[in-house]
Amino acid sequence: MSTAINSVPFAEPAYLRGLPSPYFRQTHLDFQKRCRAFMNEHFIPYALEWETQGTVPEHVWHTFNKHNMLIPNLKSPLPVSWLKKLGINDILGVPVEEWDYLHTAIWVDERARTGISGPGSSLSPGFAYGIPPILSFGSVALQEKFLPSMLTGQVRACIAITEPHAGSDVANIQTTATKTADKAYYLVNGTKKWITNAIWADYATMAVRTGGPGSGPGGISLLVVPLKNHPGVTMRRLQVSGQMAGGTTYIELDDARVPAENLVGEEGQGMKYIMTNFNHERLLIAMGVTRQARVALSTAVEYAMKREAFGKTLMDQPVVRHRLAKCGADLESLQAWLYEFVYQLNNMTKAEADDKLGGPTAALKAKAGMVFRDCAETAVLVFGGNGYTRTGQGELVEKIYRDVMGARIPGGSEDVMLDLSIRQLVKGFKKQAARSRL
């Protein structure tokens, strides 16, 4: 399949346009070509149709799984020992032990060339968000129970945190998990809402309250909860504005019996586990929407060069050029920040990254959503009535615009992210100042 680079202005990041980059080594450049060929063959041409239908065919999951192309959703560095134990040695020729977050950025970027997030969201949540807490905090027994089938794609997982009355306010979740008299099971009761991919998932890594009423953040735990056909679990799809193919789900739990051995880590530590998982989620969102913004803007540029109004093309109208240029400047600034951030992540220990990059991750995620909003809105305005129509030549930009709020809310809403980022920076400053006075 073709690995050709799109020459339309703003259609590709600078390193793919042949400009020098300090970040990408040959391993990254080679992987980008193989990844683009794979996506062009198995994903990109069909994504718009899948989004319209609201479902990605099951064979797509199996194709990605067969080529180890679900593994890039995991945190980097990858869990090499587990992967090799299961016979997973490389990802399109990149040895798993050499994989880094720049490879991840390329993988997310190439998949997001669809411009829409729904089809990708049907493949990602389990590996990206459901499995990492088990890898990072699960006991050996829990890992042995679930990782072989999850990492090899035999079963699907998701992450279930959000509830009807608790979104970014994670500490306020109300779903309870109470141990049975013999301590062998938890009885889980409550609801989870806006859970991406759950309708197809076998298990959810679920935030539950084990500490009783009023226990706050210290009363939250994580459980691996069976979903499909499990007694006490009812699921239905939600109709949301965008991400039609993402399988957004409402989950009801009525005395669902979950083995006590499915506890992730320790009781009462769930809030800490969730917070460490959020940085990865926010980074993946930022990576994806940066490319979505790029698709929206470049599509608008291409349209403006051929669409005529008032006797000349839209591109010949100064007001249109100004709008496109402003979005382009914001987009390229965001892209540069994203690659710098990923480089930093690759060259810091996990402890350093957790300490210093939590706030910047939140800010990056928020900024990516804002730039995406501006680029998508500009695309719709340039397309005019066509951009407001679900079919025809404006279909793609209309669907892209529907995804905007799906980028700005999940993983922490924009205002919460901005507040978190500045609080983390001030906290770090005060800590450093206190050390300097010693």
Coordinates of C-alpha atoms in Angstrom, one line a residue:
M1 CA 0.0 0.0 0.0
S2 CA 1.0 3.6 -0.5
T3 CA 3.1 5.5 2.0
A4 CA 2.9 8.7 0.1
I5 CA 3.0 12.0 2.0
N6 CA 0.1 14.5 1.6
S7 CA 1.6 17.7 0.1
V8 CA -1.4 19.9 1.0
P9 CA -0.4 22.7 3.4
F10 CA -0.7 21.7 7.0
A11 CA -1.6 18.1 6.0
E12 CA 1.6 16.5 7.6
P13 CA 3.9 17.3 10.5
A14 CA 7.2 19.0 9.6
Y15 CA 9.4 15.9 9.9
L16 CA 7.3 14.1 7.2
R17 CA 7.6 17.1 4.9
G18 CA 11.4 16.5 4.8
L19 CA 12.3 19.1 7.4
P20 CA 15.1 18.3 9.9
S21 CA 13.9 17.0 13.3
P22 CA 16.0 16.5 16.5
Y23 CA 13.6 13.8 17.8
F24 CA 13.1 11.1 15.2
R25 CA 15.7 8.4 14.6
Q26 CA 15.8 5.9 11.8
T27 CA 13.7 3.4 13.7
H28 CA 10.9 6.0 14.0
L29 CA 11.1 6.9 10.3
D30 CA 11.0 3.3 9.2
F31 CA 8.1 2.5 11.5
Q32 CA 6.2 5.5 10.2
K33 CA 6.3 4.1 6.6
R34 CA 5.2 0.6 7.7
C35 CA 2.5 2.0 10.0
R36 CA 1.1 4.2 7.2
A37 CA 1.0 1.3 4.8
F38 CA -0.8 -0.8 7.4
M39 CA -3.4 1.8 8.2
N40 CA -3.9 2.6 4.5
E41 CA -4.6 -1.1 3.9
H42 CA -6.7 -2.0 6.9
F43 CA -8.2 1.2 8.4
I44 CA -8.2 4.6 6.8
P45 CA -10.3 3.9 3.7
Y46 CA -13.2 2.4 5.7
A47 CA -13.3 4.5 8.8
L48 CA -15.9 7.1 7.6
E49 CA -18.3 4.3 6.6
W50 CA -17.8 2.6 10.0
E51 CA -18.4 5.8 11.8
T52 CA -21.6 6.3 9.9
Q53 CA -22.7 2.8 10.6
G54 CA -21.7 3.2 14.3
T55 CA -19.7 0.0 14.5
V56 CA -16.3 -1.2 13.4
P57 CA -16.5 -4.8 12.1
E58 CA -15.0 -7.4 14.5
H59 CA -12.5 -8.6 11.9
V60 CA -10.7 -5.2 12.3
W61 CA -9.9 -6.1 15.9
H62 CA -8.5 -9.4 14.9
T63 CA -6.4 -7.9 12.1
F64 CA -4.9 -5.3 14.4
N65 CA -4.3 -8.0 17.0
K66 CA -2.7 -10.4 14.5
H67 CA -0.1 -7.8 13.6
N68 CA 0.5 -6.7 17.3
M69 CA -1.0 -3.3 16.4
L70 CA -3.1 -3.1 19.6
I71 CA 0.0 -3.2 21.8
P72 CA 1.0 0.4 21.0
N73 CA -1.9 1.6 23.2
L74 CA 0.1 0.4 26.3
K75 CA 2.3 2.7 28.3
S76 CA 5.9 3.0 27.2
P77 CA 8.3 1.4 27.9
L78 CA 6.3 -1.7 27.1
P79 CA 5.9 -4.7 29.5
V80 CA 8.7 -6.5 27.6
S81 CA 8.9 -9.6 29.9
W82 CA 5.1 -10.2 29.6
L83 CA 5.0 -9.6 25.9
K84 CA 7.9 -11.9 25.1
K85 CA 6.5 -14.6 27.4
L86 CA 3.4 -14.5 25.2
G87 CA 5.3 -14.6 22.0
I88 CA 4.9 -10.9 21.1
N89 CA 8.4 -9.8 20.1
D90 CA 7.9 -6.8 17.7
I91 CA 5.5 -4.3 16.3
L92 CA 5.8 -4.1 12.6
G93 CA 9.5 -4.8 12.9
V94 CA 10.2 -2.6 16.0
P95 CA 11.5 -4.9 18.8
V96 CA 9.2 -4.4 21.8
E97 CA 12.3 -3.6 24.0
E98 CA 13.1 -0.7 21.6
W99 CA 9.6 0.8 21.6
D100 CA 9.3 4.4 23.0
Y101 CA 6.7 7.1 23.1
L102 CA 7.8 8.6 19.8
H103 CA 6.8 5.2 18.2
T104 CA 3.5 5.6 20.1
A105 CA 3.1 9.2 18.8
I106 CA 3.6 7.9 15.2
W107 CA 1.1 5.1 15.7
V108 CA -1.6 7.4 17.1
D109 CA -0.9 10.0 14.4
E110 CA -1.2 7.5 11.6
R111 CA -4.4 6.0 12.9
A112 CA -5.9 9.4 13.4
R113 CA -5.5 10.4 9.8
T114 CA -9.1 9.3 9.4
G115 CA -9.9 12.7 11.1
I116 CA -12.5 11.0 13.3
S117 CA -12.0 9.3 16.6
G118 CA -14.8 6.8 16.8
P119 CA -13.3 3.9 14.8
G120 CA -10.0 4.2 16.8
S121 CA -11.9 4.4 20.1
S122 CA -13.4 1.0 19.3
L123 CA -9.9 -0.5 19.4
S124 CA -8.0 1.4 22.1
P125 CA -9.6 1.6 25.6
G126 CA -8.7 -1.9 26.8
F127 CA -5.0 -1.8 26.0
A128 CA -4.7 2.0 26.7
Y129 CA -6.6 2.3 30.0
G130 CA -8.0 -1.0 31.2
I131 CA -4.8 -3.1 31.2
P132 CA -2.2 -0.6 32.5
P133 CA -3.5 -0.6 36.1
I134 CA -3.3 -4.4 36.2
L135 CA 0.3 -4.3 34.8
S136 CA 1.3 -1.5 37.2
F137 CA -0.5 -2.4 40.4
G138 CA -2.0 -5.9 40.1
S139 CA -0.7 -8.8 42.2
V140 CA 1.2 -11.6 40.4
A141 CA -1.9 -13.8 40.8
L142 CA -4.1 -11.1 39.2
Q143 CA -1.7 -10.6 36.3
E144 CA -1.5 -14.4 35.7
K145 CA -5.2 -14.6 35.7
F146 CA -5.9 -11.8 33.2
L147 CA -2.9 -10.6 31.2
P148 CA -2.3 -13.7 29.0
S149 CA -5.8 -13.4 27.5
M150 CA -5.9 -9.6 27.5
L151 CA -2.5 -8.9 26.0
T152 CA -3.1 -11.5 23.2
G153 CA -6.5 -9.9 22.4
Q154 CA -8.5 -13.0 23.2
V155 CA -10.7 -11.0 25.5
R156 CA -11.4 -7.2 25.5
A157 CA -11.3 -4.8 28.4
C158 CA -12.2 -1.2 29.1
I159 CA -11.9 1.3 31.9
A160 CA -15.0 2.3 33.9
I161 CA -14.7 5.3 36.2
T162 CA -17.2 7.9 35.2
E163 CA -20.7 7.9 36.7
P164 CA -23.8 10.0 36.0
H165 CA -22.9 12.4 38.8
A166 CA -19.1 12.0 38.9
G167 CA -17.0 12.8 35.9
S168 CA -13.8 14.8 36.5
D169 CA -14.8 14.7 40.2
V170 CA -13.5 11.1 40.5
A171 CA -13.4 11.2 44.3
N172 CA -17.2 11.5 44.3
I173 CA -18.0 8.1 42.7
Q174 CA -20.9 6.2 44.3
T175 CA -20.7 2.7 42.9
T176 CA -20.1 0.4 45.9
A177 CA -18.3 -2.9 46.3
T178 CA -19.2 -4.7 49.5
K179 CA -17.6 -8.0 50.5
T180 CA -19.8 -11.0 51.2
A181 CA -19.8 -12.6 54.6
D182 CA -17.2 -15.2 53.5
K183 CA -15.0 -12.5 52.0
A184 CA -14.8 -14.4 48.8
Y185 CA -16.7 -11.9 46.6
Y186 CA -17.6 -8.3 46.3
L187 CA -21.2 -7.3 45.5
V188 CA -21.0 -4.4 43.2
N189 CA -23.9 -1.9 42.9
G190 CA -24.2 1.3 41.0
T191 CA -24.0 2.8 37.5
K192 CA -21.3 3.8 35.1
K193 CA -21.9 6.2 32.3
W194 CA -20.1 7.2 29.1
I195 CA -17.9 4.2 29.2
T196 CA -16.1 3.9 25.8
N197 CA -16.1 0.5 24.2
A198 CA -17.8 -1.3 27.2
I199 CA -20.5 -2.7 25.0
W200 CA -18.0 -5.0 23.4
A201 CA -15.8 -5.6 26.4
D202 CA -15.5 -8.8 28.4
Y203 CA -14.1 -7.0 31.5
A204 CA -13.9 -3.5 33.0
T205 CA -11.2 -2.2 35.3
M206 CA -13.7 -0.4 37.4
A207 CA -13.5 2.3 40.1
V208 CA -15.7 1.3 43.1
R209 CA -16.2 2.5 46.6
T210 CA -15.1 -0.1 49.2
G211 CA -14.7 2.4 52.1
G212 CA -18.3 3.1 52.7
P213 CA -20.2 6.4 52.6
G214 CA -18.2 9.5 53.2
S215 CA -14.9 7.7 52.8
G216 CA -13.7 10.1 50.1
P217 CA -10.7 9.4 47.9
G218 CA -9.3 6.9 50.4
G219 CA -12.4 4.7 50.0
I220 CA -11.9 4.0 46.3
S221 CA -10.6 0.8 44.9
L222 CA -10.1 -0.8 41.5
L223 CA -11.8 -4.1 40.6
V224 CA -11.7 -6.2 37.4
V225 CA -15.4 -6.6 36.8
P226 CA -16.8 -9.2 34.3
L227 CA -19.3 -7.6 31.9
K228 CA -20.5 -9.8 29.1
N229 CA -23.4 -12.0 30.1
H230 CA -22.4 -11.6 33.8
P231 CA -25.3 -11.8 36.3
G232 CA -26.2 -8.4 37.7
V233 CA -24.6 -6.5 34.8
T234 CA -26.8 -4.7 32.3
M235 CA -25.3 -2.6 29.5
R236 CA -26.8 -0.4 26.8
R237 CA -25.3 1.9 24.2
L238 CA -25.6 5.6 24.5
Q239 CA -26.2 7.9 21.6
V240 CA -23.6 10.7 21.7
S241 CA -22.8 13.5 19.4
G242 CA -19.5 12.1 18.0
Q243 CA -17.4 9.0 18.2
M244 CA -20.3 7.1 16.9
A245 CA -18.3 3.9 16.4
G246 CA -16.7 4.1 19.9
G247 CA -19.4 2.1 21.6
T248 CA -20.2 4.6 24.4
T249 CA -22.0 2.6 27.1
Y250 CA -24.2 2.9 30.2
I251 CA -23.6 0.1 32.7
E252 CA -25.9 -0.9 35.6
L253 CA -24.7 -3.1 38.3
D254 CA -27.1 -4.9 40.6
D255 CA -25.4 -7.2 43.2
A256 CA -22.9 -8.2 40.5
R257 CA -20.7 -10.8 42.2
V258 CA -17.0 -10.2 41.5
P259 CA -14.3 -12.5 43.0
A260 CA -12.3 -10.8 45.7
E261 CA -9.2 -11.9 44.0
N262 CA -10.1 -9.4 41.2
L263 CA -9.0 -6.5 43.4
V264 CA -6.3 -4.5 41.7
G265 CA -3.5 -3.8 44.3
E266 CA -4.8 -2.8 47.7
E267 CA -8.2 -1.6 48.9
G268 CA -8.4 2.2 49.2
Q269 CA -5.6 2.8 46.8
G270 CA -7.8 3.1 43.7
M271 CA -7.6 6.9 43.5
K272 CA -3.8 6.8 43.3
Y273 CA -3.9 4.2 40.6
I274 CA -6.5 6.1 38.6
M275 CA -4.5 9.4 38.8
T276 CA -1.3 7.7 37.5
N277 CA -3.3 6.2 34.6
F278 CA -4.8 9.6 33.6
N279 CA -1.5 11.0 32.4
H280 CA -1.2 8.3 29.7
E281 CA -4.9 8.8 28.7
R282 CA -4.4 12.5 28.4
L283 CA -1.3 12.2 26.3
L284 CA -3.0 9.8 23.9
I285 CA -5.9 12.1 23.5
A286 CA -3.6 15.0 22.8
M287 CA -1.7 13.0 20.2
G288 CA -4.9 11.9 18.4
V289 CA -6.6 15.3 18.3
T290 CA -3.5 17.0 17.1
R291 CA -3.8 14.9 13.9
Q292 CA -7.6 15.4 13.8
A293 CA -7.0 19.2 13.8
R294 CA -4.4 18.7 11.0
V295 CA -7.0 16.7 8.9
A296 CA -9.6 19.4 9.5
L297 CA -7.4 22.3 8.6
S298 CA -5.7 20.7 5.6
T299 CA -9.1 19.6 4.2
A300 CA -10.3 23.2 4.5
V301 CA -7.2 24.5 2.8
E302 CA -7.7 22.1 -0.1
Y303 CA -11.3 23.0 -0.4
A304 CA -10.5 26.7 -0.3
M305 CA -8.2 26.4 -3.2
K306 CA -10.9 25.1 -5.5
R307 CA -14.2 26.6 -4.2
E308 CA -15.1 29.8 -5.9
A309 CA -17.2 32.7 -4.5
F310 CA -17.5 36.3 -5.7
G311 CA -15.6 35.5 -8.9
K312 CA -12.5 34.0 -7.3
T313 CA -11.5 31.1 -5.1
L314 CA -11.9 31.2 -1.3
M315 CA -8.1 31.1 -1.0
D316 CA -8.0 34.4 -2.9
Q317 CA -10.1 36.0 -0.1
P318 CA -7.8 37.7 2.5
V319 CA -10.2 37.0 5.3
V320 CA -10.1 33.2 4.6
R321 CA -6.4 33.2 4.3
H322 CA -6.1 34.9 7.7
R323 CA -8.4 32.4 9.4
L324 CA -6.5 29.5 7.9
A325 CA -3.1 31.0 8.7
K326 CA -4.0 31.6 12.4
C327 CA -5.2 28.0 12.8
G328 CA -2.0 26.8 11.1
A329 CA 0.2 28.7 13.4
D330 CA -1.6 27.4 16.5
L331 CA -1.5 23.8 15.1
E332 CA 2.2 23.8 14.3
S333 CA 3.0 25.3 17.8
L334 CA 0.9 22.5 19.4
Q335 CA 2.7 19.9 17.3
A336 CA 6.1 21.2 18.3
W337 CA 5.1 21.1 22.0
L338 CA 3.8 17.6 21.7
Y339 CA 7.0 16.2 20.2
E340 CA 9.1 18.1 22.7
F341 CA 6.9 16.7 25.5
V342 CA 7.2 13.1 24.2
Y343 CA 11.0 13.5 23.9
Q344 CA 11.1 14.6 27.6
L345 CA 9.0 11.6 28.6
N346 CA 11.4 9.3 26.7
N347 CA 14.4 10.7 28.6
M348 CA 13.0 10.8 32.1
T349 CA 12.6 8.1 34.7
K350 CA 9.0 7.2 35.6
A351 CA 9.4 8.9 39.0
E352 CA 10.7 12.1 37.4
A353 CA 7.9 12.1 34.8
D354 CA 5.2 11.5 37.5
D355 CA 6.7 14.4 39.5
K356 CA 7.3 16.9 36.8
L357 CA 5.0 16.2 33.9
G358 CA 1.5 15.7 35.5
G359 CA 0.7 19.4 35.2
P360 CA 2.2 19.8 31.7
T361 CA 0.3 16.7 30.5
A362 CA -3.0 18.3 31.7
A363 CA -2.1 21.6 29.9
L364 CA -1.1 19.8 26.7
K365 CA -4.4 17.9 26.7
A366 CA -6.4 21.1 27.2
K367 CA -4.5 23.0 24.6
A368 CA -4.9 20.2 22.1
G369 CA -8.6 20.3 22.5
M370 CA -8.7 24.1 22.0
V371 CA -6.6 24.0 18.9
F372 CA -8.8 21.1 17.6
R373 CA -11.9 23.2 18.2
D374 CA -10.5 26.1 16.3
C375 CA -9.3 24.0 13.3
A376 CA -12.6 22.1 13.1
E377 CA -14.7 25.2 13.4
T378 CA -12.7 26.9 10.7
A379 CA -13.1 23.9 8.4
V380 CA -16.9 24.0 8.8
L381 CA -17.0 27.7 8.2
V382 CA -14.8 27.4 5.0
F383 CA -17.1 24.6 3.8
G384 CA -20.2 26.7 4.6
G385 CA -23.4 24.8 4.1
N386 CA -21.5 21.7 2.9
G387 CA -19.8 21.6 6.3
Y388 CA -23.1 21.6 8.0
T389 CA -24.4 18.6 6.0
R390 CA -23.9 15.0 7.0
T391 CA -23.4 13.8 3.5
G392 CA -21.6 15.0 0.4
Q393 CA -18.3 16.8 0.1
G394 CA -18.5 18.2 3.6
E395 CA -19.3 14.9 5.4
L396 CA -15.8 14.5 6.9
V397 CA -15.5 18.0 8.4
E398 CA -19.1 17.7 9.7
K399 CA -18.1 14.5 11.5
I400 CA -14.8 16.0 12.7
Y401 CA -16.6 18.9 14.3
R402 CA -18.9 16.4 16.2
D403 CA -15.7 15.0 17.8
V404 CA -14.6 18.3 19.3
M405 CA -16.4 18.0 22.6
G406 CA -15.4 14.4 22.8
A407 CA -11.8 15.6 22.9
R408 CA -12.4 18.4 25.4
I409 CA -14.4 16.5 28.0
P410 CA -13.0 12.9 28.4
G411 CA -9.8 12.3 30.4
G412 CA -10.6 15.4 32.4
S413 CA -12.6 18.4 31.2
E414 CA -10.8 21.4 29.8
D415 CA -11.3 23.8 32.8
V416 CA -10.3 21.1 35.2
M417 CA -7.2 20.4 33.2
L418 CA -6.1 24.0 33.1
D419 CA -6.7 24.4 36.8
L420 CA -4.8 21.1 37.5
S421 CA -1.9 22.2 35.4
I422 CA -1.3 25.5 37.2
R423 CA -1.8 24.0 40.6
Q424 CA 0.8 21.4 39.9
L425 CA 3.2 24.0 38.6
V426 CA 2.8 26.1 41.7
K427 CA 3.1 23.1 44.0
G428 CA 6.4 22.2 42.3
F429 CA 7.6 25.7 42.6
K430 CA 6.9 25.9 46.3
K431 CA 8.5 22.5 46.9
Q432 CA 11.7 23.7 45.1
A433 CA 11.7 27.0 47.0
A434 CA 11.4 25.1 50.3
R435 CA 14.4 22.9 49.4
S436 CA 16.4 26.0 48.4
R437 CA 15.9 27.5 51.8
L438 CA 17.4 24.4 53.6

